[in-house]
Amino acid sequence: MARFVNVAAGQLGPVARSETRTEVVARLMALMRQAHANGCDLIVYPELALTTFFPRWYMEDQAEIDSFFEHEMPGPQTRALFDLARELGIGFCLGYAELAVENGETHRHNTSILVDKRGKTISRYRKVHLPGHAEHEPWRRFQHLEKRYFEPGSGFVVADAFNGAIGMAICNDRRWPETYRVMGLQGVEMVLIGYNTPVHNPPAPDHDDLSLFHNRLVMQSGAYQNGTWVVGVAKAGIEEGVDQIGGSCIVAPSGEIVAACTTKGDEIALARCDLDLCNSYKRTTFNFDVHRQPHAYGLIVERRGQHMMADGTPVPSGKSGRGL
């Protein structure tokens, strides 16, 4: 029996620094209602969807920084979104800044969660590939201080959800082939990616005209090379003076874009995703068990404290270091 998931890419336009959580959640709920009216099982929201993209500012006051973080999820201002999901019977993926206290220690992450049709969180992902810088760089027109405000996550997890194998990634993760391959090796069938990407790249302004092309390039290649659907969803438009690329789209396992947003505002793009279409690629061109030859790559990884080759065999005598 075919496994179809009707998906909405829930793009957001700019979120002002003065906008409250309640106001933003109302926008998310409006998009959720549109997705439900179009028969969707799942809506995917952008990275750091609940606030403006605050790493563009250098801040030293920890209380000011923490005002952008969620101390619990759902919390008083976000519970309405979970309640609506349960009422409508639709799942969602939401990106936000997470403040977590674990074993008495406070940690801050750039996080996404996957929520099922009952309004229950079934998977959490913390961004691994943090871009930008950690200290104030006054020469920039705007900052990109993710390395200052967040800790990196520790891995990519694929969850059984929506009758398939669903993974998550966030923004800069999408640029790295390891992101898709680690999930591809777990049999992923759909990768959900929220992002906030400025048009202007201060260290490499010659890339600016290519920003939208590069955005699609990495998601399309990641989809094709791992036989998976990819749903990429932006916060778009001119936010606090910074132009963001938009370009939200849904990519098939063939690498083809099958749906895309056409504005830089609040909008949904829709696709009926056949998860069984992944098998056409996973069992032929990208059948890892038959065609992939990791022993020939010369890569060395550390697994459970022991150095191993990428295919899981012990490191040969005389080799050391890590390559992934």
CSV table of C-alpha atoms in Angstrom, one decimal:
chain,number,residue,atom,x,y,z
A,1,MET,CA,0.0,0.0,0.0
A,2,ALA,CA,1.4,3.4,-1.0
A,3,ARG,CA,2.5,5.7,1.8
A,4,PHE,CA,1.5,9.3,1.1
A,5,VAL,CA,2.2,12.3,3.4
A,6,ASN,CA,0.6,15.6,2.4
A,7,VAL,CA,3.1,18.3,3.5
A,8,ALA,CA,3.0,22.1,3.7
A,9,ALA,CA,6.1,24.2,3.8
A,10,GLY,CA,4.9,26.9,6.2
A,11,GLN,CA,7.1,29.9,5.2
A,12,LEU,CA,7.1,33.0,7.4
A,13,GLY,CA,7.8,36.6,6.3
A,14,PRO,CA,9.8,38.9,8.5
A,15,VAL,CA,9.4,38.7,12.3
A,16,ALA,CA,10.1,42.1,14.0
A,17,ARG,CA,12.1,42.3,17.2
A,18,SER,CA,9.1,44.0,18.8
A,19,GLU,CA,6.7,41.2,17.8
A,20,THR,CA,5.4,39.1,20.7
A,21,ARG,CA,5.4,35.3,20.9
A,22,THR,CA,1.6,35.5,20.9
A,23,GLU,CA,1.5,37.4,17.7
A,24,VAL,CA,3.9,35.1,16.0
A,25,VAL,CA,2.1,32.0,17.2
A,26,ALA,CA,-1.1,33.5,15.7
A,27,ARG,CA,0.6,33.6,12.3
A,28,LEU,CA,1.8,30.0,12.7
A,29,MET,CA,-1.8,29.0,13.5
A,30,ALA,CA,-3.1,30.8,10.5
A,31,LEU,CA,-0.7,28.8,8.3
A,32,MET,CA,-1.7,25.6,10.1
A,33,ARG,CA,-5.3,26.2,9.3
A,34,GLN,CA,-4.5,26.8,5.6
A,35,ALA,CA,-2.5,23.5,5.6
A,36,HIS,CA,-5.4,21.6,7.2
A,37,ALA,CA,-7.9,23.1,4.8
A,38,ASN,CA,-5.7,21.7,2.0
A,39,GLY,CA,-5.7,18.2,3.5
A,40,CYS,CA,-2.1,18.3,4.9
A,41,ASP,CA,-0.8,15.8,7.4
A,42,LEU,CA,2.2,17.9,8.4
A,43,ILE,CA,3.3,21.5,8.3
A,44,VAL,CA,7.0,22.5,8.5
A,45,TYR,CA,8.0,25.9,10.0
A,46,PRO,CA,11.3,27.8,9.7
A,47,GLU,CA,14.3,27.9,12.0
A,48,LEU,CA,13.9,30.1,15.1
A,49,ALA,CA,10.3,30.7,14.0
A,50,LEU,CA,9.1,32.3,17.2
A,51,THR,CA,11.3,35.4,17.2
A,52,THR,CA,13.3,37.6,15.0
A,53,PHE,CA,16.8,36.1,14.1
A,54,PHE,CA,18.5,37.5,17.2
A,55,PRO,CA,22.1,36.3,16.4
A,56,ARG,CA,22.4,39.3,14.1
A,57,TRP,CA,23.0,41.4,17.2
A,58,TYR,CA,25.9,41.4,19.7
A,59,MET,CA,24.5,41.2,23.2
A,60,GLU,CA,26.3,40.8,26.6
A,61,ASP,CA,23.3,40.9,28.9
A,62,GLN,CA,22.4,37.3,29.5
A,63,ALA,CA,18.9,38.2,30.6
A,64,GLU,CA,18.4,40.0,27.2
A,65,ILE,CA,19.8,37.0,25.4
A,66,ASP,CA,17.6,34.5,27.3
A,67,SER,CA,14.5,36.5,26.4
A,68,PHE,CA,14.7,35.0,22.9
A,69,PHE,CA,14.8,31.4,24.3
A,70,GLU,CA,12.0,29.0,25.2
A,71,HIS,CA,12.4,27.6,28.8
A,72,GLU,CA,9.7,24.9,28.1
A,73,MET,CA,7.9,23.6,25.1
A,74,PRO,CA,5.1,23.9,24.9
A,75,GLY,CA,5.0,27.0,27.2
A,76,PRO,CA,2.2,29.4,28.0
A,77,GLN,CA,2.6,31.3,24.7
A,78,THR,CA,3.1,28.3,22.4
A,79,ARG,CA,0.5,25.9,23.9
A,80,ALA,CA,-2.2,27.2,21.6
A,81,LEU,CA,-0.3,25.9,18.6
A,82,PHE,CA,-0.1,22.4,20.1
A,83,ASP,CA,-3.8,22.5,21.0
A,84,LEU,CA,-4.7,23.5,17.5
A,85,ALA,CA,-2.7,20.7,16.0
A,86,ARG,CA,-4.5,18.2,18.2
A,87,GLU,CA,-7.9,19.8,17.3
A,88,LEU,CA,-7.2,19.7,13.6
A,89,GLY,CA,-5.3,16.4,13.6
A,90,ILE,CA,-2.2,17.8,11.9
A,91,GLY,CA,1.5,17.4,12.8
A,92,PHE,CA,4.2,20.1,12.7
A,93,CYS,CA,7.9,20.8,12.8
A,94,LEU,CA,8.9,23.9,14.7
A,95,GLY,CA,12.3,25.6,15.1
A,96,TYR,CA,13.1,27.7,18.2
A,97,ALA,CA,15.8,28.7,20.6
A,98,GLU,CA,15.8,26.2,23.5
A,99,LEU,CA,17.1,26.8,27.0
A,100,ALA,CA,17.4,23.4,28.7
A,101,VAL,CA,18.5,22.6,32.3
A,102,GLU,CA,20.0,19.1,32.3
A,103,ASN,CA,21.7,17.5,35.3
A,104,GLY,CA,21.8,21.0,36.9
A,105,GLU,CA,23.5,22.6,34.0
A,106,THR,CA,22.0,25.2,31.6
A,107,HIS,CA,22.3,24.6,27.9
A,108,ARG,CA,21.2,26.7,24.9
A,109,HIS,CA,20.5,25.2,21.5
A,110,ASN,CA,19.1,26.0,18.1
A,111,THR,CA,16.4,23.4,18.1
A,112,SER,CA,13.6,21.8,16.1
A,113,ILE,CA,10.9,19.5,17.3
A,114,LEU,CA,8.6,17.1,15.4
A,115,VAL,CA,5.0,17.0,16.8
A,116,ASP,CA,2.4,14.4,15.8
A,117,LYS,CA,-1.2,14.8,15.0
A,118,ARG,CA,-2.1,14.5,18.7
A,119,GLY,CA,0.0,17.5,19.7
A,120,LYS,CA,2.7,15.3,21.2
A,121,THR,CA,6.4,15.8,20.7
A,122,ILE,CA,7.9,12.7,19.2
A,123,SER,CA,11.4,13.9,18.2
A,124,ARG,CA,13.9,16.7,19.0
A,125,TYR,CA,16.9,17.9,17.1
A,126,ARG,CA,19.6,20.3,18.1
A,127,LYS,CA,21.6,22.1,15.3
A,128,VAL,CA,25.0,20.5,14.7
A,129,HIS,CA,26.7,22.8,12.2
A,130,LEU,CA,26.7,26.3,13.8
A,131,PRO,CA,27.8,29.0,11.3
A,132,GLY,CA,29.1,32.5,11.9
A,133,HIS,CA,31.4,33.6,14.8
A,134,ALA,CA,31.6,33.9,18.6
A,135,GLU,CA,32.8,37.4,19.1
A,136,HIS,CA,31.7,40.9,18.0
A,137,GLU,CA,33.0,41.8,14.6
A,138,PRO,CA,32.2,45.5,14.1
A,139,TRP,CA,33.1,45.5,10.4
A,140,ARG,CA,30.0,43.5,9.6
A,141,ARG,CA,26.8,45.3,8.7
A,142,PHE,CA,25.1,42.7,10.8
A,143,GLN,CA,26.4,40.0,13.0
A,144,HIS,CA,26.0,36.2,12.8
A,145,LEU,CA,26.7,35.1,16.4
A,146,GLU,CA,25.3,31.6,16.5
A,147,LYS,CA,28.6,30.3,17.9
A,148,ARG,CA,28.2,32.8,20.8
A,149,TYR,CA,24.6,32.0,21.7
A,150,PHE,CA,24.2,28.3,21.0
A,151,GLU,CA,26.0,25.0,21.8
A,152,PRO,CA,26.2,22.5,18.9
A,153,GLY,CA,24.0,19.4,19.0
A,154,SER,CA,25.4,15.9,19.0
A,155,GLY,CA,23.9,14.0,16.1
A,156,PHE,CA,21.1,13.3,13.6
A,157,VAL,CA,18.2,11.1,14.5
A,158,VAL,CA,15.6,9.5,12.3
A,159,ALA,CA,12.2,8.9,13.9
A,160,ASP,CA,9.3,6.6,12.9
A,161,ALA,CA,6.6,9.1,12.2
A,162,PHE,CA,3.8,9.8,9.7
A,163,ASN,CA,4.1,6.2,8.5
A,164,GLY,CA,7.7,6.8,7.4
A,165,ALA,CA,11.3,7.6,8.5
A,166,ILE,CA,11.5,11.3,9.3
A,167,GLY,CA,14.7,13.3,10.1
A,168,MET,CA,15.4,17.0,10.9
A,169,ALA,CA,18.2,19.4,10.2
A,170,ILE,CA,18.5,23.2,10.6
A,171,CYS,CA,19.8,25.9,8.2
A,172,ASN,CA,23.6,25.5,7.8
A,173,ASP,CA,23.3,21.7,8.3
A,174,ARG,CA,21.8,21.6,4.8
A,175,ARG,CA,25.1,22.6,3.3
A,176,TRP,CA,27.0,19.6,4.5
A,177,PRO,CA,26.7,16.2,2.8
A,178,GLU,CA,27.3,14.4,6.1
A,179,THR,CA,23.9,15.7,7.3
A,180,TYR,CA,22.0,13.8,4.7
A,181,ARG,CA,24.3,10.8,4.6
A,182,VAL,CA,24.1,10.1,8.3
A,183,MET,CA,20.3,10.1,8.1
A,184,GLY,CA,20.4,8.3,4.7
A,185,LEU,CA,22.3,5.4,6.4
A,186,GLN,CA,19.4,5.3,8.8
A,187,GLY,CA,16.9,4.9,6.0
A,188,VAL,CA,15.5,8.4,6.1
A,189,GLU,CA,12.6,9.1,3.8
A,190,MET,CA,11.9,12.8,4.6
A,191,VAL,CA,14.2,15.5,6.0
A,192,LEU,CA,12.6,18.6,7.4
A,193,ILE,CA,14.8,21.7,7.3
A,194,GLY,CA,14.0,25.2,8.6
A,195,TYR,CA,16.4,28.1,7.8
A,196,ASN,CA,17.1,31.9,8.1
A,197,THR,CA,19.6,32.8,5.4
A,198,PRO,CA,20.6,36.4,4.6
A,199,VAL,CA,21.2,37.3,1.0
A,200,HIS,CA,24.4,39.1,2.0
A,201,ASN,CA,27.4,37.0,3.1
A,202,PRO,CA,29.7,39.5,4.8
A,203,PRO,CA,32.9,37.3,4.5
A,204,ALA,CA,32.2,36.5,0.9
A,205,PRO,CA,30.0,39.1,-0.8
A,206,ASP,CA,30.8,37.6,-4.2
A,207,HIS,CA,28.5,34.7,-3.2
A,208,ASP,CA,25.4,37.0,-2.7
A,209,ASP,CA,24.0,36.6,-6.2
A,210,LEU,CA,24.3,32.8,-5.8
A,211,SER,CA,22.6,32.5,-2.4
A,212,LEU,CA,19.3,31.2,-3.6
A,213,PHE,CA,21.0,28.9,-6.2
A,214,HIS,CA,23.2,27.4,-3.5
A,215,ASN,CA,20.2,26.9,-1.2
A,216,ARG,CA,18.5,24.8,-3.7
A,217,LEU,CA,21.6,23.0,-4.9
A,218,VAL,CA,22.4,21.5,-1.5
A,219,MET,CA,18.9,20.4,-0.8
A,220,GLN,CA,18.3,18.9,-4.2
A,221,SER,CA,21.7,17.0,-4.2
A,222,GLY,CA,21.1,15.8,-0.6
A,223,ALA,CA,17.6,14.5,-1.6
A,224,TYR,CA,18.9,12.7,-4.7
A,225,GLN,CA,22.1,11.2,-3.3
A,226,ASN,CA,20.2,9.7,-0.4
A,227,GLY,CA,16.8,8.9,-2.0
A,228,THR,CA,14.8,11.1,0.3
A,229,TRP,CA,12.2,13.9,0.3
A,230,VAL,CA,13.6,17.2,1.6
A,231,VAL,CA,11.3,20.0,2.9
A,232,GLY,CA,13.2,23.3,3.2
A,233,VAL,CA,11.3,26.2,4.8
A,234,ALA,CA,12.5,29.8,5.2
A,235,LYS,CA,11.9,32.9,7.3
A,236,ALA,CA,12.0,35.3,4.4
A,237,GLY,CA,11.9,39.0,3.4
A,238,ILE,CA,13.6,42.1,4.9
A,239,GLU,CA,13.7,41.4,8.7
A,240,GLU,CA,15.1,44.2,10.8
A,241,GLY,CA,17.0,45.6,7.8
A,242,VAL,CA,18.4,42.2,6.7
A,243,ASP,CA,17.2,40.7,3.4
A,244,GLN,CA,16.6,36.9,3.7
A,245,ILE,CA,16.5,34.7,0.7
A,246,GLY,CA,13.2,32.8,1.1
A,247,GLY,CA,13.1,30.0,-1.5
A,248,SER,CA,11.0,27.5,0.6
A,249,CYS,CA,10.5,24.4,-1.4
A,250,ILE,CA,9.8,20.6,-1.3
A,251,VAL,CA,12.2,18.4,-3.1
A,252,ALA,CA,11.5,14.8,-4.3
A,253,PRO,CA,14.0,11.9,-4.0
A,254,SER,CA,14.7,12.5,-7.7
A,255,GLY,CA,16.2,15.9,-6.8
A,256,GLU,CA,13.3,17.7,-8.5
A,257,ILE,CA,11.6,20.6,-6.8
A,258,VAL,CA,7.9,19.7,-6.8
A,259,ALA,CA,6.5,22.7,-4.9
A,260,ALA,CA,7.8,26.1,-3.9
A,261,CYS,CA,6.7,29.4,-2.3
A,262,THR,CA,6.6,32.3,-4.7
A,263,THR,CA,6.7,35.3,-2.2
A,264,LYS,CA,8.8,36.4,0.7
A,265,GLY,CA,5.8,36.6,3.1
A,266,ASP,CA,3.7,34.2,5.1
A,267,GLU,CA,2.8,31.4,2.6
A,268,ILE,CA,2.4,27.7,2.3
A,269,ALA,CA,3.6,25.4,-0.6
A,270,LEU,CA,2.0,22.0,-0.8
A,271,ALA,CA,3.0,18.6,-2.0
A,272,ARG,CA,1.6,15.0,-1.9
A,273,CYS,CA,4.8,13.1,-1.0
A,274,ASP,CA,4.9,9.4,-1.8
A,275,LEU,CA,7.4,7.9,0.6
A,276,ASP,CA,7.6,4.7,-1.4
A,277,LEU,CA,9.2,6.8,-4.2
A,278,CYS,CA,12.3,6.8,-2.1
A,279,ASN,CA,12.7,3.0,-2.8
A,280,SER,CA,13.3,3.7,-6.5
A,281,TYR,CA,16.6,5.4,-5.6
A,282,LYS,CA,17.5,3.5,-2.4
A,283,ARG,CA,17.2,0.1,-4.1
A,284,THR,CA,19.0,1.1,-7.4
A,285,THR,CA,21.5,3.9,-8.0
A,286,PHE,CA,21.9,4.7,-4.3
A,287,ASN,CA,21.7,1.2,-2.8
A,288,PHE,CA,24.3,1.7,-0.1
A,289,ASP,CA,24.7,-2.0,0.7
A,290,VAL,CA,25.4,-2.9,-2.9
A,291,HIS,CA,27.3,0.0,-4.4
A,292,ARG,CA,28.8,2.1,-1.5
A,293,GLN,CA,32.4,1.3,-0.7
A,294,PRO,CA,33.3,3.1,2.5
A,295,HIS,CA,36.4,1.1,3.1
A,296,ALA,CA,38.0,2.8,0.1
A,297,TYR,CA,37.4,6.3,1.4
A,298,GLY,CA,40.3,6.3,3.8
A,299,LEU,CA,38.0,8.1,6.4
A,300,ILE,CA,38.6,7.5,10.1
A,301,VAL,CA,35.8,8.2,12.6
A,302,GLU,CA,35.6,7.9,16.3
A,303,ARG,CA,32.9,5.6,17.6
A,304,ARG,CA,32.3,5.1,21.3
A,305,GLY,CA,35.8,6.3,22.0
A,306,GLN,CA,37.5,4.0,19.6
A,307,HIS,CA,39.0,5.0,16.3
A,308,MET,CA,37.4,3.1,13.4
A,309,MET,CA,37.3,3.2,9.7
A,310,ALA,CA,34.1,4.6,8.2
A,311,ASP,CA,32.9,1.1,7.4
A,312,GLY,CA,33.2,0.1,11.0
A,313,THR,CA,36.4,-1.9,10.9
A,314,PRO,CA,39.4,-1.1,13.2
A,315,VAL,CA,41.9,1.4,12.1
A,316,PRO,CA,44.8,-0.3,10.4
A,317,SER,CA,48.2,-0.2,12.1
A,318,GLY,CA,50.1,3.0,11.5
A,319,LYS,CA,46.9,5.2,10.8
A,320,SER,CA,45.5,7.8,13.2
A,321,GLY,CA,43.3,10.9,13.2
A,322,ARG,CA,39.7,11.5,12.2
A,323,GLY,CA,38.3,12.3,8.8
A,324,LEU,CA,34.6,13.0,9.1
